[in-house]
Amino acid sequence: MSILMKAASAAKPFPHRHLLGIDGLSRSDVYAVLDLAGIYIAKNRQPDKKHAILKGRTLINLFFENSTRTRTSFELAGKRLGADVINMSVSNSSTKKGETLIDTAMTLNAMHPDFISVRHPESGAVHLLAQKVNCSVINGGDGCHEHPTQALLDALTILQHKKKIEGLTVAICGDILHSRVARSNMKLLNLLGARVRVIGPTTLMPPHAESFGAKVFHDMRKGLKDCDIIMMLRLQMERMERNFVPSMREYFHFWGLDEEKLSYAKPDALIMHPGPINRGVEIDSRLADDLGRSLILQQVEMGVAVRQAVLELLAGGRT
Ligand code: CP
């Protein structure tokens, strides 16, 4: 990189072309996103939510897996910033006629988009795609690997309620093995100075989970003791080729969050879940719906603000 290019990237609040994962982000990159997202929270609560910051820009949402929250919030984020947004329906696309991911990416690239947000079942597919296009690529979740905007919106949700992340004890519970949300959160929460725990059965714990900077527990009561934040995860049945749990009933008994297990956490502990939730499997319905403790719908709200901030920063800041 030339001295001039280095100077230009140093001056940018977010010196990255893509957002593929939490790896490679500095604390200042993360706070650039969270601070800007904080501004969008207030703007999104106004009757007029439209801005012209990305007028003339194009965002393509390319989702090879189902999504409610991520795809919709990228669409809203793009539209509220004035961009043209195209949602590719993969089930109706030429991938069904045998077109590869790379050929699809290069085809879309030829239409000169400015951003592509991608969700794909294969870990690493989004990195491959990013090498083939000229625009910014945002990882909307790749296999069991990363879901960076989810971790960023989770951090923003925590900050809104606890006013800090440093020093908090955060327990991530359940199917850690298959969870890209857990991986991105372990990396981000560590970067921001939280004490991270992962709790789950041995069958659903990745080998070397400690290497992500998390303390591993195989007992909910021990793992939840004195926690500030409890993040419950969905059992990702679609990624399991064999039985990882004996039955849903038994899973809930040992690993589902209910009042009794929650009583081991701090009295003001808050409950999070990236969604979609499976009531009565990983979380008791009454806790999921307890607005005094559950931040699940606030996480959804933060998702729009974080994705607006990411789009704006990748576009190079305010124009
Ligand atoms: N949290 C999350 O990624 O939800 P969706 O699968 O609905 O996008």
Tab-separated table of C-alpha atoms and ligand atoms in Angstrom:
chain	number	residue	atom	x	y	z
A	1	MET	CA	0.000	0.000	0.000
A	2	SER	CA	1.388	3.444	-0.936
A	3	ILE	CA	1.991	6.144	1.712
A	4	LEU	CA	-0.870	8.186	0.232
A	5	MET	CA	-3.286	5.206	0.386
A	6	LYS	CA	-2.182	4.455	3.956
A	7	ALA	CA	-2.822	8.057	4.969
A	8	ALA	CA	-6.267	7.990	3.322
A	9	SER	CA	-7.310	4.757	5.066
A	10	ALA	CA	-5.958	5.992	8.425
A	11	ALA	CA	-8.184	9.061	8.140
A	12	LYS	CA	-11.352	7.041	7.523
A	13	PRO	CA	-13.478	6.197	10.577
A	14	PHE	CA	-13.905	2.640	9.240
A	15	PRO	CA	-10.905	1.674	7.100
A	16	HIS	CA	-12.394	-1.518	5.624
A	17	ARG	CA	-13.886	-2.362	2.248
A	18	HIS	CA	-15.939	-5.325	3.497
A	19	LEU	CA	-17.440	-6.527	6.767
A	20	LEU	CA	-16.813	-10.269	6.677
A	21	GLY	CA	-16.261	-10.987	10.366
A	22	ILE	CA	-15.212	-9.555	13.710
A	23	ASP	CA	-11.608	-10.634	13.040
A	24	GLY	CA	-9.668	-7.639	11.772
A	25	LEU	CA	-11.851	-5.040	13.513
A	26	SER	CA	-10.240	-2.806	16.126
A	27	ARG	CA	-12.054	-1.377	19.142
A	28	SER	CA	-12.174	1.961	17.368
A	29	ASP	CA	-13.773	0.341	14.269
A	30	VAL	CA	-16.388	-1.246	16.527
A	31	TYR	CA	-17.139	2.012	18.329
A	32	ALA	CA	-17.361	3.832	14.977
A	33	VAL	CA	-20.238	1.454	14.123
A	34	LEU	CA	-21.868	1.540	17.563
A	35	ASP	CA	-21.667	5.340	17.927
A	36	LEU	CA	-23.192	5.939	14.498
A	37	ALA	CA	-25.832	3.258	15.117
A	38	GLY	CA	-26.724	5.106	18.333
A	39	ILE	CA	-27.656	8.140	16.218
A	40	TYR	CA	-29.829	5.972	13.967
A	41	ILE	CA	-31.756	4.514	16.922
A	42	ALA	CA	-33.208	7.966	17.606
A	43	LYS	CA	-33.775	8.744	13.902
A	44	ASN	CA	-35.625	5.430	13.400
A	45	ARG	CA	-38.096	6.391	16.127
A	46	GLN	CA	-39.120	9.554	14.226
A	47	PRO	CA	-42.142	9.521	11.883
A	48	ASP	CA	-39.867	10.487	8.932
A	49	LYS	CA	-37.106	7.875	8.795
A	50	LYS	CA	-35.746	8.603	5.319
A	51	HIS	CA	-32.313	10.092	4.581
A	52	ALA	CA	-30.410	10.641	1.348
A	53	ILE	CA	-26.947	9.534	2.513
A	54	LEU	CA	-26.889	6.549	0.138
A	55	LYS	CA	-28.970	8.116	-2.655
A	56	GLY	CA	-27.900	6.600	-5.956
A	57	ARG	CA	-26.230	3.588	-4.312
A	58	THR	CA	-27.443	0.011	-4.770
A	59	LEU	CA	-27.629	-2.765	-2.168
A	60	ILE	CA	-28.280	-6.374	-3.198
A	61	ASN	CA	-29.402	-8.825	-0.512
A	62	LEU	CA	-28.293	-12.299	-1.598
A	63	PHE	CA	-29.579	-14.842	0.893
A	64	PHE	CA	-29.020	-18.574	0.287
A	65	GLU	CA	-30.557	-19.427	3.678
A	66	ASN	CA	-33.810	-18.363	5.294
A	67	SER	CA	-33.896	-15.137	7.271
A	68	THR	CA	-36.491	-12.837	8.786
A	69	ARG	CA	-34.518	-10.351	10.899
A	70	THR	CA	-31.239	-9.961	8.981
A	71	ARG	CA	-32.632	-9.698	5.450
A	72	THR	CA	-35.507	-7.405	6.410
A	73	SER	CA	-33.280	-5.119	8.460
A	74	PHE	CA	-30.702	-4.821	5.659
A	75	GLU	CA	-33.565	-3.911	3.330
A	76	LEU	CA	-34.948	-1.318	5.753
A	77	ALA	CA	-31.472	0.026	6.495
A	78	GLY	CA	-30.712	0.513	2.801
A	79	LYS	CA	-34.095	2.062	2.008
A	80	ARG	CA	-34.029	4.424	4.998
A	81	LEU	CA	-30.646	5.709	3.795
A	82	GLY	CA	-32.015	6.309	0.293
A	83	ALA	CA	-30.335	3.392	-1.525
A	84	ASP	CA	-32.003	1.199	-4.138
A	85	VAL	CA	-32.381	-2.261	-2.591
A	86	ILE	CA	-32.778	-5.510	-4.511
A	87	ASN	CA	-33.705	-8.704	-2.679
A	88	MET	CA	-32.516	-11.711	-4.654
A	89	SER	CA	-34.865	-14.630	-4.231
A	90	VAL	CA	-32.369	-17.481	-4.484
A	91	SER	CA	-35.142	-20.076	-4.871
A	92	ASN	CA	-36.197	-18.290	-8.118
A	93	SER	CA	-32.660	-17.499	-9.315
A	94	SER	CA	-30.356	-19.215	-11.817
A	95	THR	CA	-28.514	-20.958	-8.956
A	96	LYS	CA	-31.394	-23.448	-9.335
A	97	LYS	CA	-30.170	-24.063	-12.918
A	98	GLY	CA	-26.659	-24.902	-11.718
A	99	GLU	CA	-25.018	-21.468	-11.658
A	100	THR	CA	-22.205	-21.417	-9.089
A	101	LEU	CA	-21.889	-18.908	-6.243
A	102	ILE	CA	-18.942	-17.268	-8.000
A	103	ASP	CA	-20.765	-16.981	-11.327
A	104	THR	CA	-23.779	-15.528	-9.506
A	105	ALA	CA	-21.502	-13.042	-7.739
A	106	MET	CA	-19.752	-12.001	-10.947
A	107	THR	CA	-23.116	-11.628	-12.696
A	108	LEU	CA	-24.411	-9.336	-9.959
A	109	ASN	CA	-21.082	-7.468	-9.931
A	110	ALA	CA	-21.526	-6.656	-13.628
A	111	MET	CA	-24.621	-4.631	-12.644
A	112	HIS	CA	-22.420	-2.328	-10.510
A	113	PRO	CA	-23.961	-2.683	-7.048
A	114	ASP	CA	-22.291	-0.776	-4.199
A	115	PHE	CA	-23.003	-3.370	-1.508
A	116	ILE	CA	-23.931	-7.057	-1.447
A	117	SER	CA	-25.118	-8.556	1.829
A	118	VAL	CA	-24.796	-12.324	1.718
A	119	ARG	CA	-26.004	-15.255	3.782
A	120	HIS	CA	-24.691	-18.677	2.783
A	121	PRO	CA	-24.730	-22.144	4.414
A	122	GLU	CA	-20.986	-22.711	3.792
A	123	SER	CA	-18.437	-21.212	6.204
A	124	GLY	CA	-16.032	-19.025	4.217
A	125	ALA	CA	-18.299	-18.653	1.136
A	126	VAL	CA	-18.690	-14.935	1.804
A	127	HIS	CA	-14.877	-14.433	1.844
A	128	LEU	CA	-14.622	-16.190	-1.511
A	129	LEU	CA	-17.363	-14.016	-2.971
A	130	ALA	CA	-15.689	-10.834	-1.666
A	131	GLN	CA	-12.593	-11.652	-3.738
A	132	LYS	CA	-14.629	-11.694	-6.951
A	133	VAL	CA	-16.550	-8.421	-6.779
A	134	ASN	CA	-15.728	-4.718	-6.806
A	135	CYS	CA	-18.313	-3.642	-4.242
A	136	SER	CA	-18.477	-3.943	-0.442
A	137	VAL	CA	-19.565	-7.355	0.837
A	138	ILE	CA	-21.269	-7.734	4.209
A	139	ASN	CA	-21.500	-11.132	5.842
A	140	GLY	CA	-25.111	-11.830	6.821
A	141	GLY	CA	-24.102	-15.208	8.271
A	142	ASP	CA	-21.882	-17.907	6.711
A	143	GLY	CA	-22.397	-21.473	7.928
A	144	CYS	CA	-21.165	-21.942	11.492
A	145	HIS	CA	-18.482	-19.284	10.997
A	146	GLU	CA	-19.496	-15.637	11.603
A	147	HIS	CA	-22.476	-13.273	11.788
A	148	PRO	CA	-20.726	-9.959	12.503
A	149	THR	CA	-23.700	-7.585	12.305
A	150	GLN	CA	-25.534	-9.782	14.844
A	151	ALA	CA	-22.655	-9.443	17.323
A	152	LEU	CA	-22.538	-5.679	16.718
A	153	LEU	CA	-26.281	-5.295	17.315
A	154	ASP	CA	-25.972	-7.453	20.440
A	155	ALA	CA	-23.202	-5.169	21.734
A	156	LEU	CA	-25.343	-2.106	21.012
A	157	THR	CA	-28.281	-3.678	22.870
A	158	ILE	CA	-26.096	-4.376	25.910
A	159	LEU	CA	-24.686	-0.829	25.853
A	160	GLN	CA	-28.189	0.643	25.728
A	161	HIS	CA	-29.077	-1.155	28.965
A	162	LYS	CA	-25.847	-1.550	30.940
A	163	LYS	CA	-24.017	1.568	29.615
A	164	LYS	CA	-20.810	-0.486	29.380
A	165	ILE	CA	-19.510	-3.864	28.211
A	166	GLU	CA	-16.085	-3.915	29.870
A	167	GLY	CA	-16.176	-6.042	33.020
A	168	LEU	CA	-19.620	-7.567	32.401
A	169	THR	CA	-19.994	-11.341	32.599
A	170	VAL	CA	-21.830	-12.650	29.552
A	171	ALA	CA	-22.964	-16.290	29.260
A	172	ILE	CA	-23.682	-17.693	25.792
A	173	CYS	CA	-25.773	-20.838	26.204
A	174	GLY	CA	-26.820	-23.851	24.169
A	175	ASP	CA	-25.739	-24.954	20.693
A	176	ILE	CA	-22.337	-23.267	20.605
A	177	LEU	CA	-20.954	-25.767	18.071
A	178	HIS	CA	-23.197	-24.720	15.176
A	179	SER	CA	-23.577	-21.047	16.106
A	180	ARG	CA	-22.012	-18.284	14.004
A	181	VAL	CA	-23.678	-15.865	16.447
A	182	ALA	CA	-21.692	-17.408	19.320
A	183	ARG	CA	-18.401	-17.186	17.396
A	184	SER	CA	-18.854	-13.540	16.416
A	185	ASN	CA	-20.030	-12.652	19.919
A	186	MET	CA	-17.127	-14.425	21.643
A	187	LYS	CA	-14.677	-12.424	19.503
A	188	LEU	CA	-16.448	-9.080	19.867
A	189	LEU	CA	-17.233	-9.311	23.583
A	190	ASN	CA	-13.614	-10.228	24.311
A	191	LEU	CA	-12.412	-7.304	22.210
A	192	LEU	CA	-14.656	-4.997	24.276
A	193	GLY	CA	-13.440	-6.363	27.606
A	194	ALA	CA	-16.327	-8.594	28.752
A	195	ARG	CA	-15.803	-11.861	30.615
A	196	VAL	CA	-17.291	-14.463	28.280
A	197	ARG	CA	-18.640	-17.864	29.293
A	198	VAL	CA	-20.061	-20.565	27.036
A	199	ILE	CA	-22.431	-23.117	28.505
A	200	GLY	CA	-23.715	-26.245	26.780
A	201	PRO	CA	-23.583	-30.028	26.477
A	202	THR	CA	-20.257	-31.560	25.389
A	203	THR	CA	-21.904	-32.671	22.110
A	204	LEU	CA	-22.687	-29.034	21.231
A	205	MET	CA	-19.407	-27.447	22.344
A	206	PRO	CA	-16.731	-26.828	19.682
A	207	PRO	CA	-13.310	-28.317	20.415
A	208	HIS	CA	-10.956	-25.667	21.831
A	209	ALA	CA	-13.826	-23.278	22.706
A	210	GLU	CA	-11.375	-21.672	25.166
A	211	SER	CA	-9.281	-20.487	22.223
A	212	PHE	CA	-12.039	-17.915	21.548
A	213	GLY	CA	-11.367	-16.444	24.989
A	214	ALA	CA	-14.398	-18.036	26.649
A	215	LYS	CA	-14.627	-20.049	29.877
A	216	VAL	CA	-16.410	-23.349	29.200
A	217	PHE	CA	-19.182	-24.744	31.439
A	218	HIS	CA	-21.258	-27.915	31.096
A	219	ASP	CA	-23.724	-27.035	33.858
A	220	MET	CA	-26.232	-24.186	33.472
A	221	ARG	CA	-26.403	-23.329	37.167
A	222	LYS	CA	-22.620	-23.086	37.565
A	223	GLY	CA	-22.213	-21.193	34.290
A	224	LEU	CA	-24.997	-18.690	34.989
A	225	LYS	CA	-23.785	-17.859	38.490
A	226	ASP	CA	-23.516	-14.069	38.843
A	227	CYS	CA	-23.884	-13.374	35.109
A	228	ASP	CA	-24.988	-9.938	33.870
A	229	ILE	CA	-26.149	-11.049	30.430
A	230	ILE	CA	-27.526	-14.405	29.272
A	231	MET	CA	-27.559	-15.076	25.532
A	232	MET	CA	-29.636	-18.110	24.635
A	233	LEU	CA	-29.108	-19.819	21.277
A	234	ARG	CA	-31.393	-21.835	19.017
A	235	LEU	CA	-30.666	-25.515	18.438
A	236	GLN	CA	-29.555	-25.451	14.785
A	237	MET	CA	-31.226	-28.690	13.724
A	238	GLU	CA	-30.608	-27.844	10.043
A	239	ARG	CA	-26.835	-28.158	10.599
A	240	MET	CA	-26.970	-31.468	12.516
A	241	GLU	CA	-26.331	-34.655	10.530
A	242	ARG	CA	-26.947	-36.819	13.599
A	243	ASN	CA	-28.698	-36.623	16.967
A	244	PHE	CA	-26.769	-34.227	19.179
A	245	VAL	CA	-29.479	-34.196	21.881
A	246	PRO	CA	-31.653	-37.091	23.122
A	247	SER	CA	-34.980	-35.174	22.946
A	248	MET	CA	-36.284	-31.592	23.036
A	249	ARG	CA	-37.867	-32.283	26.415
A	250	GLU	CA	-34.590	-33.450	27.911
A	251	TYR	CA	-32.721	-30.565	26.263
A	252	PHE	CA	-35.054	-28.045	27.895
A	253	HIS	CA	-34.718	-29.785	31.245
A	254	PHE	CA	-30.920	-29.465	31.276
A	255	TRP	CA	-30.199	-26.473	29.033
A	256	GLY	CA	-33.402	-24.469	28.593
A	257	LEU	CA	-33.614	-21.149	30.461
A	258	ASP	CA	-36.370	-21.121	33.090
A	259	GLU	CA	-36.955	-19.112	36.288
A	260	GLU	CA	-35.078	-21.575	38.444
A	261	LYS	CA	-31.877	-21.557	36.374
A	262	LEU	CA	-32.159	-17.784	35.878
A	263	SER	CA	-32.131	-17.324	39.675
A	264	TYR	CA	-28.392	-18.203	39.658
A	265	ALA	CA	-27.579	-15.092	37.561
A	266	LYS	CA	-27.403	-11.566	39.033
A	267	PRO	CA	-30.835	-10.196	40.081
A	268	ASP	CA	-30.662	-7.602	37.263
A	269	ALA	CA	-29.391	-10.045	34.617
A	270	LEU	CA	-30.856	-9.512	31.162
A	271	ILE	CA	-31.861	-12.173	28.634
A	272	MET	CA	-30.969	-12.066	24.942
A	273	HIS	CA	-31.603	-14.363	21.976
A	274	PRO	CA	-30.696	-13.676	18.317
A	275	GLY	CA	-33.917	-15.326	17.136
A	276	PRO	CA	-35.736	-17.143	15.797
A	277	ILE	CA	-36.674	-18.562	19.213
A	278	ASN	CA	-37.991	-22.053	19.845
A	279	ARG	CA	-40.273	-21.606	22.837
A	280	GLY	CA	-40.025	-24.412	25.362
A	281	VAL	CA	-36.809	-25.757	23.772
A	282	GLU	CA	-34.078	-23.241	24.678
A	283	ILE	CA	-36.189	-20.733	26.597
A	284	ASP	CA	-39.381	-20.708	28.666
A	285	SER	CA	-42.054	-18.631	26.916
A	286	ARG	CA	-42.710	-16.532	30.036
A	287	LEU	CA	-39.065	-15.423	30.168
A	288	ALA	CA	-38.922	-14.703	26.433
A	289	ASP	CA	-41.985	-12.448	26.819
A	290	ASP	CA	-40.911	-10.792	30.100
A	291	LEU	CA	-40.289	-7.223	28.911
A	292	GLY	CA	-38.518	-6.387	32.174
A	293	ARG	CA	-35.776	-8.934	31.451
A	294	SER	CA	-35.922	-10.017	27.830
A	295	LEU	CA	-34.182	-7.829	25.221
A	296	ILE	CA	-35.158	-10.006	22.251
A	297	LEU	CA	-37.283	-7.405	20.437
A	298	GLN	CA	-34.848	-4.617	21.278
A	299	GLN	CA	-32.137	-6.676	19.564
A	300	VAL	CA	-34.301	-6.609	16.434
A	301	GLU	CA	-34.637	-2.811	16.662
A	302	MET	CA	-30.856	-2.404	17.110
A	303	GLY	CA	-30.327	-4.569	14.015
A	304	VAL	CA	-31.695	-1.875	11.691
A	305	ALA	CA	-29.577	0.875	13.281
A	306	VAL	CA	-26.385	-1.218	13.177
A	307	ARG	CA	-26.906	-2.148	9.526
A	308	GLN	CA	-27.520	1.511	8.636
A	309	ALA	CA	-24.251	2.410	10.365
A	310	VAL	CA	-22.349	-0.378	8.597
A	311	LEU	CA	-23.677	0.654	5.169
A	312	GLU	CA	-22.862	4.309	5.785
A	313	LEU	CA	-19.343	3.571	7.055
A	314	LEU	CA	-18.545	1.177	4.204
A	315	ALA	CA	-19.710	3.858	1.771
A	316	GLY	CA	-17.036	6.119	3.219
A	317	GLY	CA	-18.855	8.093	5.846
A	318	ARG	CA	-21.210	11.016	5.444
A	319	THR	CA	-21.182	12.464	1.931
B	1	CP	N1	-30.689	-13.469	14.106
B	1	CP	C1	-30.839	-13.807	12.819
B	1	CP	O1	-29.879	-13.948	12.056
B	1	CP	O2	-32.151	-14.000	12.454
B	1	CP	P1	-32.645	-14.346	10.996
B	1	CP	O3	-32.213	-15.760	10.696
B	1	CP	O4	-34.159	-14.217	11.030
B	1	CP	O5	-32.022	-13.390	10.032
